[in-house]
Short mmCIF file of C-alpha atoms in Angstrom, two decimals:
data_model
loop_
_atom_site.label_atom_id
_atom_site.label_comp_id
_atom_site.label_asym_id
_atom_site.label_seq_id
_atom_site.Cartn_x
_atom_site.Cartn_y
_atom_site.Cartn_z
CA MET A 1016 230.16 35.27 305.41
CA SER A 1017 227.75 38.05 306.05
CA TYR A 1018 226.83 39.83 302.93
CA ALA A 1019 225.46 43.42 302.69
CA LEU A 1020 221.93 44.02 301.53
CA HIS A 1021 221.34 42.67 298.20
CA ASP A 1022 220.12 45.99 296.76
CA SER A 1023 222.88 48.20 298.15
CA VAL A 1024 225.97 49.18 296.19
CA GLU A 1025 228.16 47.28 298.62
CA GLY A 1026 225.85 44.10 298.47
CA LEU A 1027 225.76 44.30 294.62
CA LEU A 1028 229.56 44.25 294.19
CA GLN A 1029 229.97 41.60 296.76
CA ARG A 1030 227.77 39.41 294.70
CA GLY A 1031 229.34 40.69 291.31
CA ARG A 1032 225.97 41.87 289.85
CA GLY A 1033 226.01 44.03 286.90
CA TRP A 1034 223.85 46.51 288.52
CA GLY A 1035 226.34 47.07 291.15
CA ALA A 1036 228.95 48.05 288.34
CA VAL A 1037 226.41 50.48 287.01
CA ARG A 1038 225.50 52.24 290.32
CA ALA A 1039 229.24 52.40 291.30
CA LEU A 1040 230.13 54.32 288.24
CA ARG A 1041 227.36 56.84 289.18
CA ASP A 1042 229.07 57.55 292.57
CA PRO A 1043 232.95 56.69 292.09
CA GLN A 1044 234.03 58.43 295.15
CA GLY A 1045 231.24 56.74 297.48
CA SER A 1046 232.01 53.22 295.80
CA ALA A 1047 235.52 53.21 296.04
CA VAL A 1048 235.82 51.70 299.34
CA PHE A 1049 233.58 48.75 298.36
CA VAL A 1050 235.76 48.17 295.23
CA TYR A 1051 238.91 47.94 297.27
CA ASP A 1052 237.24 45.67 299.89
CA GLY A 1053 236.31 43.38 297.08
CA ILE A 1054 239.96 42.94 296.36
CA ARG A 1055 241.03 42.91 299.79
CA ARG A 1056 238.43 40.25 300.88
CA ASP A 1057 237.42 37.22 298.96
CA TRP A 1058 233.69 37.63 298.70
CA ARG A 1059 233.05 34.70 296.31
CA TRP A 1060 230.83 32.13 297.56
CA ASP A 1061 232.84 29.47 295.86
CA ARG A 1062 236.09 29.38 293.79
CA SER A 1063 234.38 28.76 290.52
CA ASP A 1064 232.92 32.44 290.78
CA GLU A 1065 234.85 35.07 288.78
CA ARG A 1066 235.70 38.43 290.27
CA SER A 1067 239.23 39.59 288.90
CA LEU A 1068 237.85 40.98 285.67
CA TYR A 1069 234.84 42.59 287.13
CA LEU A 1070 237.08 44.33 289.83
CA ALA A 1071 239.57 45.39 287.53
CA ARG A 1072 237.26 47.24 285.45
CA MET A 1073 235.98 49.03 288.53
CA VAL A 1074 239.37 50.15 289.30
CA ARG A 1075 239.82 51.35 285.73
CA ASP A 1076 236.48 52.82 285.13
CA LEU A 1077 236.38 54.63 288.58
CA GLU A 1078 240.06 55.90 288.00
CA LEU A 1079 240.96 54.49 291.40
CA SER A 1080 244.66 54.60 292.75
CA LEU A 1081 246.45 51.53 292.36
CA THR A 1082 248.54 51.96 295.43
CA PRO A 1083 246.29 50.01 298.00
CA ILE A 1084 246.31 47.07 295.40
CA VAL A 1085 249.91 47.16 294.86
CA ASP A 1086 250.50 47.32 298.69
CA GLN A 1087 248.19 44.23 299.02
CA LEU A 1088 250.80 42.06 297.25
CA ALA A 1089 252.85 42.11 300.53
CA GLY A 1090 250.14 40.27 302.28
CA ASP A 1091 249.37 36.59 302.77
CA GLU A 1092 249.35 34.42 299.58
CA GLU A 1093 245.61 34.55 299.10
CA ALA A 1094 245.62 38.36 299.39
CA CYS A 1095 248.55 38.71 297.21
CA LEU A 1096 246.90 36.60 294.45
CA ARG A 1097 243.65 38.40 294.36
CA ALA A 1098 245.75 41.70 294.02
CA CYS A 1099 247.79 39.98 291.33
CA GLY A 1100 244.61 38.73 289.30
CA VAL A 1101 243.35 42.46 289.16
CA LEU A 1102 246.74 44.18 288.40
CA GLU A 1103 247.84 41.65 285.75
CA LEU A 1104 244.37 42.67 283.87
CA LEU A 1105 245.12 46.39 284.38
CA ALA A 1106 248.52 45.90 282.78
CA LEU A 1107 246.83 44.37 279.76
CA ALA A 1108 244.68 47.34 279.67
CA GLY A 1109 247.70 49.68 279.39
CA SER A 1110 248.51 50.42 283.10
CA GLY A 1111 252.30 50.82 283.50
CA ASP A 1112 251.99 51.19 287.12
CA ALA A 1113 250.23 47.76 287.44
CA ARG A 1114 252.78 46.12 285.29
CA GLU A 1115 255.76 47.54 287.28
CA GLY A 1116 254.23 46.89 290.56
CA LEU A 1117 253.90 43.05 289.82
CA ARG A 1118 257.35 42.93 288.24
CA ALA A 1119 258.77 44.56 291.37
CA HIS A 1120 257.16 41.79 293.52
CA VAL A 1121 258.87 39.20 291.39
CA HIS A 1122 262.20 40.87 292.04
CA GLY A 1123 261.60 41.10 295.99
CA GLY A 1124 258.09 39.99 297.07
CA GLU A 1125 257.60 37.03 299.18
CA HIS A 1126 254.94 35.29 296.93
CA TRP A 1127 256.99 35.84 293.68
CA VAL A 1128 256.96 32.21 292.63
CA ARG A 1129 252.94 32.13 292.17
CA VAL A 1130 253.02 35.75 290.93
CA LEU A 1131 255.48 34.79 288.15
CA GLU A 1132 253.47 31.78 287.19
CA SER A 1133 250.32 33.67 286.90
CA LEU A 1134 252.16 36.48 284.81
CA SER A 1135 253.47 33.84 282.45
CA ALA A 1136 250.06 32.31 281.85
CA ARG A 1137 248.26 35.67 281.19
CA TRP A 1138 250.87 38.26 279.86
CA PRO A 1139 252.83 38.07 276.46
CA PRO A 1140 256.34 36.46 276.90
CA GLU A 1141 258.07 39.64 276.19
CA TRP A 1142 256.86 41.19 279.40
CA TRP A 1143 258.28 38.51 281.52
CA GLU A 1144 260.97 36.64 279.77
CA ASP A 1145 263.72 38.97 280.99
CA LEU A 1146 262.84 37.99 284.51
CA GLY A 1147 264.77 34.87 284.07
CA ASP A 1148 267.93 35.92 285.77
CA VAL A 1149 265.79 37.07 288.82
CA ALA A 1150 264.23 33.77 289.00
CA ARG A 1151 267.41 31.65 288.77
CA ALA A 1152 268.89 33.75 291.59
CA ARG A 1153 265.72 33.54 293.92
CA ILE A 1154 264.72 30.10 293.26
CA GLY A 1155 267.35 28.46 295.52
CA THR A 1156 265.90 30.33 298.55
CA GLU A 1157 262.58 28.37 298.16
CA ALA A 1158 261.91 25.40 300.27
CA GLU A 1159 260.39 23.38 297.07
CA LEU A 1160 260.90 23.21 293.45
CA PRO A 1161 258.01 24.74 291.41
CA LEU A 1162 255.32 22.51 290.39
CA SER A 1163 254.35 23.58 286.98
CA ALA A 1164 256.44 23.75 283.81
CA GLU A 1165 255.93 27.40 283.00
CA PRO A 1166 257.90 29.69 283.16
CA TRP A 1167 260.56 27.65 284.88
CA THR A 1168 261.72 25.17 282.06
CA ARG A 1169 261.97 28.18 279.80
CA PHE A 1170 264.54 29.53 282.34
CA GLY A 1171 266.22 26.35 282.76
CA ILE A 1172 265.02 25.70 286.45
CA GLU A 1173 264.02 22.37 287.40
CA VAL A 1174 260.43 21.58 288.38
CA GLN A 1175 258.67 18.89 290.52
CA SER A 1176 256.34 17.61 287.91
CA SER A 1177 257.49 15.16 285.28
CA PRO A 1178 257.51 16.21 281.56
CA PHE A 1179 254.02 15.80 279.77
CA VAL A 1180 254.00 12.87 277.49
CA PRO A 1181 250.83 13.02 275.51
CA ARG A 1182 248.94 9.82 274.81
CA PRO A 1183 248.50 8.94 270.99
CA SER A 1184 245.29 10.49 269.63
CA LEU A 1185 242.65 8.21 268.52
CA ASN A 1186 240.95 11.00 266.59
CA GLY A 1187 242.12 9.33 263.28
CA LEU A 1188 239.85 6.18 263.89
CA SER A 1189 236.22 5.95 262.62
CA THR A 1190 233.40 5.99 265.10
CA THR A 1191 232.96 2.26 264.43
CA GLU A 1192 236.50 1.46 265.63
CA LEU A 1193 236.26 3.61 268.52
CA LEU A 1194 232.98 1.84 269.64
CA ALA A 1195 234.84 -1.42 268.94
CA LEU A 1196 237.69 -0.62 271.42
CA LEU A 1197 235.19 0.33 273.96
CA ALA A 1198 233.57 -3.09 273.59
CA GLY A 1199 236.70 -4.99 273.58
CA ALA A 1200 237.29 -6.98 276.68
CA ARG A 1201 241.12 -6.73 276.23
CA THR A 1202 241.20 -3.15 275.75
CA GLU A 1203 243.10 -1.23 278.42
CA GLY A 1204 241.26 1.23 280.59
CA ASN A 1205 243.56 4.23 279.31
CA THR A 1206 242.67 3.37 275.67
CA LYS A 1207 239.07 3.20 276.46
CA VAL A 1208 239.27 6.71 278.07
CA ASP A 1209 241.06 7.94 274.86
CA ALA A 1210 238.22 6.30 272.83
CA LEU A 1211 235.72 8.22 274.90
CA ARG A 1212 237.59 11.49 274.52
CA ALA A 1213 237.77 11.01 270.65
CA LEU A 1214 233.93 10.37 270.72
CA ASN A 1215 233.27 13.37 272.79
CA ALA A 1216 234.52 15.42 270.08
CA ARG A 1217 232.03 14.21 267.52
CA GLU A 1218 228.27 14.03 267.20
CA PRO A 1219 226.72 11.77 269.79
CA VAL A 1220 226.18 8.11 268.76
CA GLU A 1221 223.28 5.90 270.13
CA GLU A 1222 225.43 2.87 269.61
CA LEU A 1223 227.21 3.89 272.68
CA ILE A 1224 224.34 3.21 275.19
CA PRO A 1225 224.63 -0.61 275.32
CA LEU A 1226 228.14 -0.16 276.13
CA VAL A 1227 227.74 2.04 279.10
CA PRO A 1228 227.50 -0.72 281.85
CA LEU A 1229 230.77 -2.26 280.62
CA LEU A 1230 232.65 0.97 280.96
CA ASP A 1231 233.89 0.80 284.75
CA MET A 1232 237.25 0.87 286.17
CA SER A 1233 239.04 -2.31 286.76
CA ASN A 1234 237.82 -2.35 290.36
CA GLY A 1235 234.25 -2.06 289.24
CA ARG A 1236 233.48 0.76 291.70
CA ARG A 1237 233.57 3.77 289.43
CA PRO A 1238 232.96 4.55 285.87
CA LEU A 1239 235.79 5.28 283.45
CA ALA A 1240 236.75 9.05 283.29
CA LEU A 1241 234.89 10.82 280.53
CA LEU A 1242 231.82 8.40 280.59
CA GLY A 1243 229.58 10.85 282.23
CA ARG A 1244 230.13 13.51 279.69
CA ALA A 1245 229.74 10.98 276.81
CA VAL A 1246 226.30 9.96 278.33
CA ALA A 1247 225.20 13.52 278.97
CA ARG A 1248 225.70 14.34 275.46
CA LEU A 1249 223.51 11.61 274.40
CA GLY A 1250 220.61 13.76 276.00
CA ALA A 1251 217.18 12.12 275.93
CA LEU A 1252 218.48 9.25 273.88
CA ALA A 1253 219.98 7.66 277.17
CA VAL A 1254 216.65 8.09 279.07
CA PRO A 1255 215.09 4.49 278.23
CA ALA A 1256 218.31 2.74 279.14
CA ALA A 1257 218.91 4.92 282.18
CA ARG A 1258 215.67 3.66 283.66
CA GLY A 1259 217.22 0.18 283.79
CA TRP A 1260 220.60 1.54 284.97
CA ALA A 1261 219.05 3.31 287.98
CA GLN A 1262 217.70 0.01 289.26
CA GLU A 1263 221.49 -1.65 289.09
CA ASP A 1264 223.18 -3.05 291.94
CA ARG A 1265 226.35 -1.31 290.95
CA PRO A 1266 226.31 2.14 292.57
CA TRP A 1267 228.16 3.93 290.12
CA LEU A 1268 225.71 2.78 287.36
CA ALA A 1269 222.59 3.25 289.52
CA LEU A 1270 223.78 6.98 290.22
CA LEU A 1271 224.57 7.51 286.31
CA GLY A 1272 221.14 6.35 285.61
CA ALA A 1273 219.41 8.50 288.26
CA ASP A 1274 221.35 11.46 286.99
CA VAL A 1275 220.18 10.99 283.42
CA LEU A 1276 216.64 10.69 284.62
CA ALA A 1277 216.88 13.82 286.87
CA GLU A 1278 218.18 15.79 283.78
CA HIS A 1279 215.15 14.70 281.63
CA PRO A 1280 212.15 14.78 283.93
CA GLY A 1281 208.86 13.86 283.03
CA PRO A 1282 205.64 16.01 283.62
CA GLU A 1283 205.11 14.41 286.90
CA ALA A 1284 208.43 15.68 288.25
CA LEU A 1285 207.22 19.38 287.82
CA PRO A 1286 205.62 19.87 291.25
CA GLY A 1287 208.41 18.32 293.04
CA LEU A 1288 211.04 20.56 291.29
CA VAL A 1289 208.93 23.65 292.00
CA ASP A 1290 208.86 22.91 295.64
CA GLY A 1291 212.32 21.60 295.68
CA LEU A 1292 213.49 25.18 294.48
CA ALA A 1293 211.34 26.87 297.28
CA GLU A 1294 212.93 24.76 299.88
CA GLN A 1295 216.33 25.61 298.48
CA TRP A 1296 215.42 29.18 298.87
CA THR A 1297 214.11 28.94 302.35
CA ALA A 1298 217.40 27.23 303.41
CA ARG A 1299 219.47 29.78 301.38
CA ALA A 1300 221.12 26.88 299.64
CA TRP A 1301 223.33 28.76 297.35
CA CYS A 1302 224.99 25.70 295.75
CA GLY A 1303 222.70 23.53 293.71
CA PRO A 1304 219.76 25.57 292.78
CA ASP A 1305 221.16 25.93 289.23
CA ARG A 1306 220.73 22.31 288.46
CA THR A 1307 217.02 22.62 289.48
CA ALA A 1308 216.69 25.72 287.52
CA ARG A 1309 217.98 24.01 284.36
CA ARG A 1310 215.40 21.11 284.95
CA LEU A 1311 212.64 23.50 285.47
CA ALA A 1312 213.51 25.26 282.20
CA LEU A 1313 212.91 22.02 280.31
CA PHE A 1314 209.11 22.57 281.21
CA GLY A 1315 208.86 25.99 279.66
CA PRO A 1316 205.59 28.10 280.58
CA ASP A 1317 204.33 25.00 282.55
CA ALA A 1318 206.83 25.96 285.25
CA ALA A 1319 205.55 29.59 285.72
CA ARG A 1320 205.13 28.91 289.48
CA ALA A 1321 208.95 28.73 289.79
CA VAL A 1322 209.31 32.29 288.45
CA PRO A 1323 209.33 34.26 291.68
CA CYS A 1324 211.70 31.99 293.24
CA LEU A 1325 214.02 32.03 290.33
CA ARG A 1326 213.96 35.99 290.33
CA ARG A 1327 214.86 35.79 294.05
CA PHE A 1328 217.87 33.63 293.40
CA TRP A 1329 219.04 35.91 290.60
CA LEU A 1330 218.88 38.88 292.90
CA HIS A 1331 220.22 37.41 296.03
CA THR A 1332 222.57 34.71 295.35
CA PRO A 1333 226.38 35.41 296.23
CA HIS A 1334 227.30 32.42 294.18
CA SER A 1335 227.63 34.14 290.73
CA TYR A 1336 228.77 30.97 288.83
CA GLU A 1337 225.05 29.89 289.28
CA ARG A 1338 223.23 33.15 288.26
CA THR A 1339 223.44 32.53 284.46
CA ALA A 1340 221.39 29.24 284.93
CA TYR A 1341 218.56 31.46 286.69
CA LEU A 1342 218.39 33.70 283.84
CA GLU A 1343 218.29 30.98 281.26
CA ALA A 1344 215.41 29.24 283.14
CA LEU A 1345 213.56 32.55 283.40
CA ALA A 1346 213.89 33.07 279.65
CA ALA A 1347 212.54 29.50 278.99
CA ILE A 1348 209.61 30.10 281.35
CA ASP A 1349 208.62 33.76 281.06
CA ARG A 1350 210.49 36.22 279.14
CA ASP A 1351 208.46 39.18 280.37
CA GLY A 1352 210.47 41.85 281.82
CA LEU A 1353 213.93 40.42 281.20
CA GLU A 1354 215.12 43.13 278.71
CA HIS A 1355 216.57 45.11 281.63
CA VAL A 1356 218.16 41.86 283.07
CA TYR A 1357 219.91 41.20 279.99
CA ALA A 1358 220.97 44.76 279.86
CA GLU A 1359 222.37 44.57 283.41
CA SER A 1360 224.26 41.25 282.38
CA LEU A 1361 226.61 43.39 280.09
CA TRP A 1362 228.40 44.52 283.34
CA ALA A 1363 228.37 41.14 285.26
CA CYS A 1364 231.10 39.37 286.79
CA GLU A 1365 230.68 36.03 284.96
CA GLU A 1366 231.61 35.43 281.52
CA THR A 1367 228.64 33.28 280.70
CA THR A 1368 226.36 36.10 281.96
CA ARG A 1369 227.95 38.63 279.96
CA LEU A 1370 227.49 36.46 276.77
CA LEU A 1371 223.83 36.10 277.66
CA GLY A 1372 223.72 39.79 277.69
CA ILE A 1373 225.57 40.30 274.42
CA THR A 1374 223.26 37.86 272.51
CA SER A 1375 219.93 38.96 274.16
CA ALA A 1376 219.97 42.41 275.21
CA PRO A 1377 217.74 44.69 273.20
CA MET A 1378 219.76 46.98 270.91
CA ASN A 1379 219.66 50.78 272.10
CA PRO A 1380 222.23 53.44 272.32
CA GLU A 1381 223.35 52.44 275.87
CA THR A 1382 223.64 48.74 275.14
CA VAL A 1383 225.35 49.15 271.86
CA ASP A 1384 227.89 51.36 273.51
CA ARG A 1385 228.37 48.74 276.26
CA ILE A 1386 228.74 45.88 273.84
CA ALA A 1387 231.35 47.99 271.92
CA VAL A 1388 233.23 48.40 275.05
CA LEU A 1389 233.43 44.65 275.60
CA ARG A 1390 234.53 44.11 272.07
CA ASP A 1391 237.38 46.30 272.39
CA ASP A 1392 238.64 45.83 276.00
CA PRO A 1393 241.90 43.99 275.95
CA MET A 1394 241.03 42.73 279.62
CA GLU A 1395 237.99 40.81 278.35
CA THR A 1396 237.86 37.02 277.27
CA ALA A 1397 238.35 36.15 273.61
CA GLU A 1398 234.99 34.53 273.67
CA VAL A 1399 233.17 37.63 274.91
CA ARG A 1400 234.93 39.94 272.52
CA ALA A 1401 234.02 37.53 269.62
CA ALA A 1402 230.41 37.50 270.49
CA ALA A 1403 230.35 41.32 271.00
CA ARG A 1404 231.81 41.63 267.44
CA THR A 1405 229.32 39.37 265.98
CA ARG A 1406 226.33 41.02 267.66
CA LEU A 1407 227.46 44.58 266.65
CA ALA A 1408 227.93 43.43 263.07
CA SER A 1409 224.26 42.37 262.79
CA PRO A 1410 222.45 44.05 265.71
CA SER A 1411 218.74 43.07 266.22
CA GLY A 1412 216.38 44.63 268.69
CA ARG A 1413 214.72 41.08 269.15
CA LEU A 1414 215.73 39.07 272.13
CA SER A 1415 217.43 35.85 270.91
#
């Protein structure tokens, strides 16, 4: 994809930058075409990037007509779902036109199955439960049965997936008992995964480390599910053992060891990380520099040579999911001048970036007003609203 200039309103909105939202609000008429284009076309670099809430806010705050968005429901499935993601949020914010446009699509639209599944996941049940008769009447014309359970089983409609039968929880076992299950030669693989799941909900335990080489699948080619997360939670405690794992003949264990060592680099790794980030910038490699940034952050001010490149990634990347890592790295290395970046983050597309803005933006009338908006916005995520309530309850001008 070819993006507009990074400092233009069009380019800022394509990238999901908070500054794009601020500038669009200053020129609603001139910015409307770019907001609609962000819904019509998928400018996300990766599906992990968030845009629906960002664009829904633009539509609401710029007081744009919903007609082009409702009309987009009649497009191909991807276009329909982009419009659906925006409209269902606007309905939560009180738009009757958005709500009725989506319900009308369930009654007669082509992609009604995916739309109804999306509505049932986001809307309160009383907004869609009365569509059961429509669903039962229309489902017979579909080539395949629905995949997911909701809302179909509520309507008495058969689905492809088998009913989910939860495995017995091991949360009641002690840590010692869980470790014994992991060490047991006769313990089934699924039970070991359940034990890892239970351990991952507790404080990391160093006693897991000597068991790691034993925790592979029956074919010996891959680690058990959840092992990587369990090892990552050990942090630096796993580094001594990881040096040995990295030399192992078993590829999965060698890779796990190498990953641990990469996440906890020694001083000798700093020049290579700085040069590596510069190479990623030269190649415009938008996927992956966030990992480099997190590793550079561990060096604090010693990684100052990376600051210009981190700032360039923050300004230019279309991969908004990674942008938070650049801001966190900048904060760890050199906080100078970040006040305005944190303030911009209050308008950003990514939840994690907005959370950083809430906790770290200096408190002034503009940021206080914006945090209050986030606190009260029914479209906003529960985590962001809770963080905004906490910040406003005990405001501080100090960057956290």
